Every structure is written in C-alpha cells, then in structure tokens.
Coordinates of C-alpha atoms in Angstrom, one line a residue:
M1 CA -13.6 9.4 18.7
Q2 CA -12.5 8.3 15.1
I3 CA -14.5 5.5 13.8
D4 CA -14.0 3.9 10.4
Y5 CA -15.9 1.1 8.6
H6 CA -14.3 -1.3 6.1
K7 CA -15.8 -3.9 3.9
E8 CA -13.2 -5.7 1.7
H9 CA -13.0 -8.9 -0.3
S10 CA -11.3 -11.9 1.2
S11 CA -9.7 -14.2 -1.4
R12 CA -9.1 -16.8 1.5
L13 CA -12.9 -17.0 2.1
G14 CA -14.2 -15.9 -1.3
R15 CA -16.5 -13.3 0.3
D16 CA -16.6 -9.7 1.6
M17 CA -15.5 -9.2 5.2
E18 CA -16.3 -6.3 7.4
F19 CA -14.4 -4.7 10.2
K20 CA -14.4 -1.4 12.1
V21 CA -11.6 0.7 13.5
Y22 CA -11.9 2.7 16.7
G23 CA -9.3 5.3 17.7
H24 CA -6.7 7.2 15.9
G25 CA -3.6 5.4 17.0
G26 CA -1.6 3.6 19.6
K27 CA -1.4 -0.2 20.5
P28 CA -3.3 -2.1 17.8
A29 CA -5.7 -4.6 19.2
L30 CA -7.5 -7.3 17.2
V31 CA -10.9 -7.8 18.8
F32 CA -13.2 -10.8 18.5
P33 CA -17.0 -10.8 19.3
C34 CA -18.7 -13.4 21.4
Q35 CA -20.1 -16.6 19.8
N36 CA -22.1 -15.8 16.7
G37 CA -21.4 -12.1 17.3
R38 CA -20.6 -9.4 14.8
F39 CA -17.8 -6.8 14.3
F40 CA -20.0 -4.1 15.8
D41 CA -20.8 -5.8 19.1
W42 CA -18.2 -4.0 21.2
E43 CA -19.7 -0.8 20.1
G44 CA -23.3 -2.0 20.7
F45 CA -22.6 -3.2 24.1
G46 CA -20.9 -0.1 25.3
M47 CA -17.4 -1.2 25.5
L48 CA -16.2 1.9 23.6
E49 CA -17.4 4.2 26.3
T50 CA -15.7 2.0 28.9
L51 CA -12.4 2.3 27.0
N52 CA -12.8 5.8 25.8
D53 CA -9.8 7.2 27.7
F54 CA -7.5 4.7 26.1
L55 CA -8.8 5.4 22.8
E56 CA -9.0 9.2 22.9
S57 CA -5.5 9.4 24.4
G58 CA -4.0 7.4 21.5
Q59 CA -2.9 4.6 23.7
L60 CA -5.1 2.0 22.0
Q61 CA -6.6 1.4 18.6
L62 CA -9.3 -1.3 18.2
F63 CA -9.8 -3.5 15.1
T64 CA -13.0 -5.4 15.5
A65 CA -13.1 -8.5 13.3
D66 CA -16.1 -10.4 12.0
T67 CA -16.4 -14.1 12.4
I68 CA -18.1 -17.0 10.7
D69 CA -18.9 -19.0 13.9
S70 CA -22.4 -20.0 12.7
E71 CA -20.7 -22.0 9.9
T72 CA -17.8 -23.4 11.9
L73 CA -17.7 -23.7 15.6
S74 CA -21.5 -23.3 16.2
N75 CA -22.6 -25.5 13.4
V76 CA -22.6 -28.7 15.6
D77 CA -24.7 -30.7 13.0
G78 CA -22.1 -30.1 10.3
N79 CA -19.2 -32.3 9.3
P80 CA -16.3 -31.5 11.6
Y81 CA -13.8 -32.1 8.9
D82 CA -15.3 -29.4 6.7
R83 CA -16.2 -27.1 9.6
V84 CA -12.6 -26.9 10.8
R85 CA -11.2 -26.4 7.4
L86 CA -13.5 -23.4 6.9
H87 CA -12.4 -22.1 10.3
E88 CA -8.8 -22.5 9.1
A89 CA -9.6 -20.5 6.0
W90 CA -10.9 -17.7 8.3
F91 CA -7.8 -18.0 10.4
N92 CA -5.7 -17.5 7.3
Y93 CA -7.9 -14.4 6.4
L94 CA -7.1 -13.0 9.7
I95 CA -3.3 -13.5 9.4
E96 CA -2.7 -13.0 5.8
E97 CA -5.3 -10.3 5.0
L98 CA -6.7 -8.5 8.1
V99 CA -3.4 -8.2 10.0
P100 CA -1.6 -6.6 7.1
R101 CA -4.5 -4.1 6.8
I102 CA -4.3 -3.5 10.6
R103 CA -0.5 -2.8 10.3
E104 CA -1.2 -0.4 7.3
I105 CA -4.0 1.6 9.0
N106 CA -2.3 1.6 12.5
G107 CA 1.2 2.6 11.2
T108 CA 2.9 2.3 14.5
G109 CA 4.9 -0.9 13.6
K110 CA 3.8 -2.4 16.9
D111 CA 2.9 -6.0 17.5
L112 CA -0.7 -6.7 18.2
L113 CA -2.8 -7.4 21.2
A114 CA -5.6 -10.1 20.7
T115 CA -8.6 -9.9 23.0
G116 CA -12.1 -11.2 23.3
F117 CA -14.7 -12.6 25.7
S118 CA -16.5 -16.1 25.8
M119 CA -16.0 -17.6 22.3
G120 CA -14.1 -14.4 21.5
A121 CA -11.6 -15.4 24.2
Y122 CA -11.0 -18.8 22.4
H123 CA -10.4 -16.9 19.2
A124 CA -8.1 -14.5 20.9
G125 CA -6.2 -17.2 22.6
N126 CA -5.9 -19.3 19.4
V127 CA -4.5 -16.5 17.3
F128 CA -2.0 -15.5 20.0
F129 CA -0.8 -19.0 20.7
R130 CA -0.5 -19.8 17.0
R131 CA 1.3 -16.7 16.0
P132 CA 3.2 -15.1 18.9
D133 CA 5.5 -13.6 16.3
I134 CA 2.6 -11.3 15.4
F135 CA 0.8 -10.9 18.7
D136 CA 2.8 -9.9 21.7
S137 CA -0.1 -9.9 24.2
V138 CA -3.5 -11.4 24.9
I139 CA -6.5 -10.7 27.2
A140 CA -8.8 -13.6 27.0
L141 CA -11.9 -13.3 29.3
S142 CA -14.3 -16.2 30.2
G143 CA -13.0 -18.6 27.6
V144 CA -12.5 -22.3 26.7
Y145 CA -9.1 -23.2 25.1
D146 CA -9.6 -26.7 23.8
T147 CA -11.9 -27.8 20.9
H148 CA -13.4 -31.1 22.3
D149 CA -17.0 -29.7 22.5
M150 CA -16.6 -27.5 19.5
Y151 CA -16.0 -30.6 17.2
N152 CA -17.7 -33.3 19.3
G153 CA -14.3 -34.8 20.1
Y154 CA -13.2 -35.0 16.6
M155 CA -9.4 -34.5 16.2
D156 CA -7.2 -34.2 13.1
E157 CA -4.1 -32.1 12.3
V158 CA -6.2 -29.0 11.5
V159 CA -8.2 -29.3 14.8
Y160 CA -5.0 -29.9 16.6
A161 CA -3.5 -26.6 15.2
N162 CA -6.5 -24.8 16.5
D163 CA -6.6 -26.4 19.9
P164 CA -4.3 -24.4 22.1
C165 CA -4.2 -26.9 25.0
A166 CA -3.4 -29.8 22.8
S167 CA -0.9 -28.0 20.5
I168 CA 1.0 -26.3 23.4
A169 CA 1.1 -29.6 25.3
G170 CA 2.6 -31.2 22.3
M171 CA 5.3 -28.8 21.7
P172 CA 8.9 -30.0 22.4
D173 CA 10.7 -28.1 25.2
D174 CA 13.0 -26.3 22.6
H175 CA 10.1 -25.1 20.5
L176 CA 10.7 -21.4 19.4
Y177 CA 7.1 -20.5 20.3
L178 CA 7.6 -21.5 24.0
S179 CA 10.5 -19.0 24.2
L180 CA 8.3 -16.3 22.6
Y181 CA 5.4 -17.0 25.0
R182 CA 7.7 -16.5 27.9
Q183 CA 8.5 -13.0 26.5
R184 CA 4.9 -12.0 25.9
K185 CA 2.1 -10.7 28.1
I186 CA -0.6 -13.4 28.7
V187 CA -3.8 -12.4 30.6
I188 CA -6.4 -15.2 31.0
C189 CA -9.3 -14.3 33.4
V190 CA -12.6 -15.9 34.4
G191 CA -15.2 -15.3 37.0
Q192 CA -16.7 -18.0 39.3
G193 CA -20.3 -16.7 39.2
A194 CA -23.4 -17.5 37.0
W195 CA -22.7 -19.3 33.6
E196 CA -18.9 -19.3 34.2
E197 CA -18.5 -22.9 35.3
P198 CA -17.5 -24.4 32.0
L199 CA -15.2 -21.5 31.3
L200 CA -13.7 -21.9 34.8
A201 CA -12.8 -25.5 33.9
G202 CA -11.4 -24.5 30.5
T203 CA -9.2 -21.8 32.1
R204 CA -7.8 -24.3 34.5
R205 CA -7.0 -26.7 31.7
L206 CA -5.0 -24.0 29.9
E207 CA -3.3 -22.9 33.1
S208 CA -2.2 -26.6 33.8
V209 CA -0.7 -26.8 30.3
L210 CA 1.2 -23.4 30.5
V211 CA 2.5 -24.4 34.0
S212 CA 3.8 -27.7 32.6
K213 CA 5.7 -25.9 29.9
K214 CA 7.0 -23.3 32.3
V215 CA 5.2 -20.4 30.5
G216 CA 4.4 -17.5 32.8
A217 CA 0.9 -16.0 32.5
W218 CA -1.4 -13.8 34.6
I219 CA -4.2 -16.3 35.3
D220 CA -6.8 -14.5 37.3
Y221 CA -9.9 -16.1 38.9
W222 CA -12.4 -13.5 40.1
G223 CA -15.1 -14.0 42.6
F224 CA -18.3 -16.0 43.0
D225 CA -20.3 -12.8 42.2
V226 CA -18.5 -12.4 38.8
N227 CA -21.0 -13.5 36.1
H228 CA -20.5 -14.3 32.5
D229 CA -21.6 -10.9 31.2
W230 CA -20.5 -7.6 29.7
P231 CA -20.5 -5.5 33.0
W232 CA -17.8 -7.7 34.4
W233 CA -15.8 -7.9 31.1
K234 CA -15.8 -4.1 31.0
K235 CA -14.3 -4.0 34.6
Q236 CA -11.8 -6.7 33.7
M237 CA -10.6 -4.8 30.5
C238 CA -10.0 -1.6 32.4
Y239 CA -8.2 -3.6 35.1
F240 CA -5.8 -5.5 32.6
L241 CA -5.2 -3.0 29.9
P242 CA -2.8 -0.8 31.9
Y243 CA -0.6 -4.0 32.4
I244 CA -0.6 -4.6 28.6
L245 CA 0.2 -1.0 27.9
G246 CA 3.1 -0.9 30.3
K247 CA 1.2 1.3 32.9
K248 CA 1.4 -1.0 35.8

C-alpha cells in the first residue's frame, strides 16, 4: 500500500500540521481521529488492514488529518470564546489549506467523503454539514452533533456555525444547503452497547433535526452488544463504504 507523510505550515494556525495519505487513488476521504487523537491513529488501530481491499484496488484514498482538540474541544477549563475561535481557525485550515492539498494529491476531481468515530464523527459531521459543496458524503460513527457539553452551554455565532443540530434547525426551508444535503449520502450510525449511551442520544437529536428539514439520511442504530470501540467501527466502515462508493 502506498503511504505518504506530509508536514506543512498552516498560515491559518501559525504552526506546522501533519497528515498522512493512504492509497494511490480513488474516492478521497478526509479522516478524523477520536478525541485528542492523532493523524496516525487509524494506522495504529489497524483500520488500514480492515480497508485494505478498498485502498489497494484504487477505490478509496485516505487523508488523515491532525486535530487540536486538546486546545479546543477538550480544554474544558479554557474560555469558550477563545476555544471556539481557535477551533474555527482549525476548520479554516481544513477547508482552505488541507482540502486543496487533498485535491492536488488525489487528482480525480471527485468531491470528498468525511469520516470519523466518536469526536471524529462530530468533526466529520461538522465539516460535511458546513460545506456540502465540498463533501458529497459522510460516515459518522458514534458521535454527538451538538456543542452544549463541549462549551458548557456557551453559544455565540461561531459556536452556532459549528453546531450541526443548531445550525441545520435554523436554516430557512429554501436554504441552498438543504437542497445539497438531499443530494448527498449521509450515514450516521451508533451502537447501543457499552459507552454508547450519550452518543445514542446525540444521534437521535441529529436525526430529529434532519427529519424536520426533510433531509434523507441513513441513520442506523446497531444492537445492544455494539460497544464504543474500534472492532465495531471496523465492521461498520466495511458495511457502509460500498454504499458511499456506489457498490450497493
């Protein structure tokens, strides 16, 4: 499998940011790690072996982003005003710096898939719902899609923009993005086993908002034996990827 490492300066963040590329071509996927994770976590937890057939056959190319969660979403003692603005700078890094690099490296001209698990699912959902003109699909597993607990209930215009449940609910019925969502492939999945309870509630909140806006999505609730852990996320990725890639 072709694997490439990149470390490049971000003007938006004023620091170097790292990412890795797995595979030689195909559908470009922007991948987010779990909370406080790193860009190499999918490799470390064995996800590459799980997705090997998709990668080696040229159906899928992964671009694994780094986060700054420890300074933003996880920094619960920090000022929420400052934290969310740093998060917004990171979002702008993704859209204005990393996505163009993904397009350059991938070279297919295809729109992107956003994906991740746990906090990575929030990141994937957030970038997809904020920019459906760039992302044509999302696979978000075991995530929460509102920011109440992330910022201790604090809300301003920047938090609102990064809160999918709030921002989608507030869209007028003729908003362009609602039309785009209806054309995209949206997969939101959660288990009902150990450590999934808050994510189950978060998934139901998002489902309610999407239903109220008449946005179709594949919302899947797996069984009571399905825990918040990598073995299940591996099974779910293999189950949902063929749908994203037009294979089922």
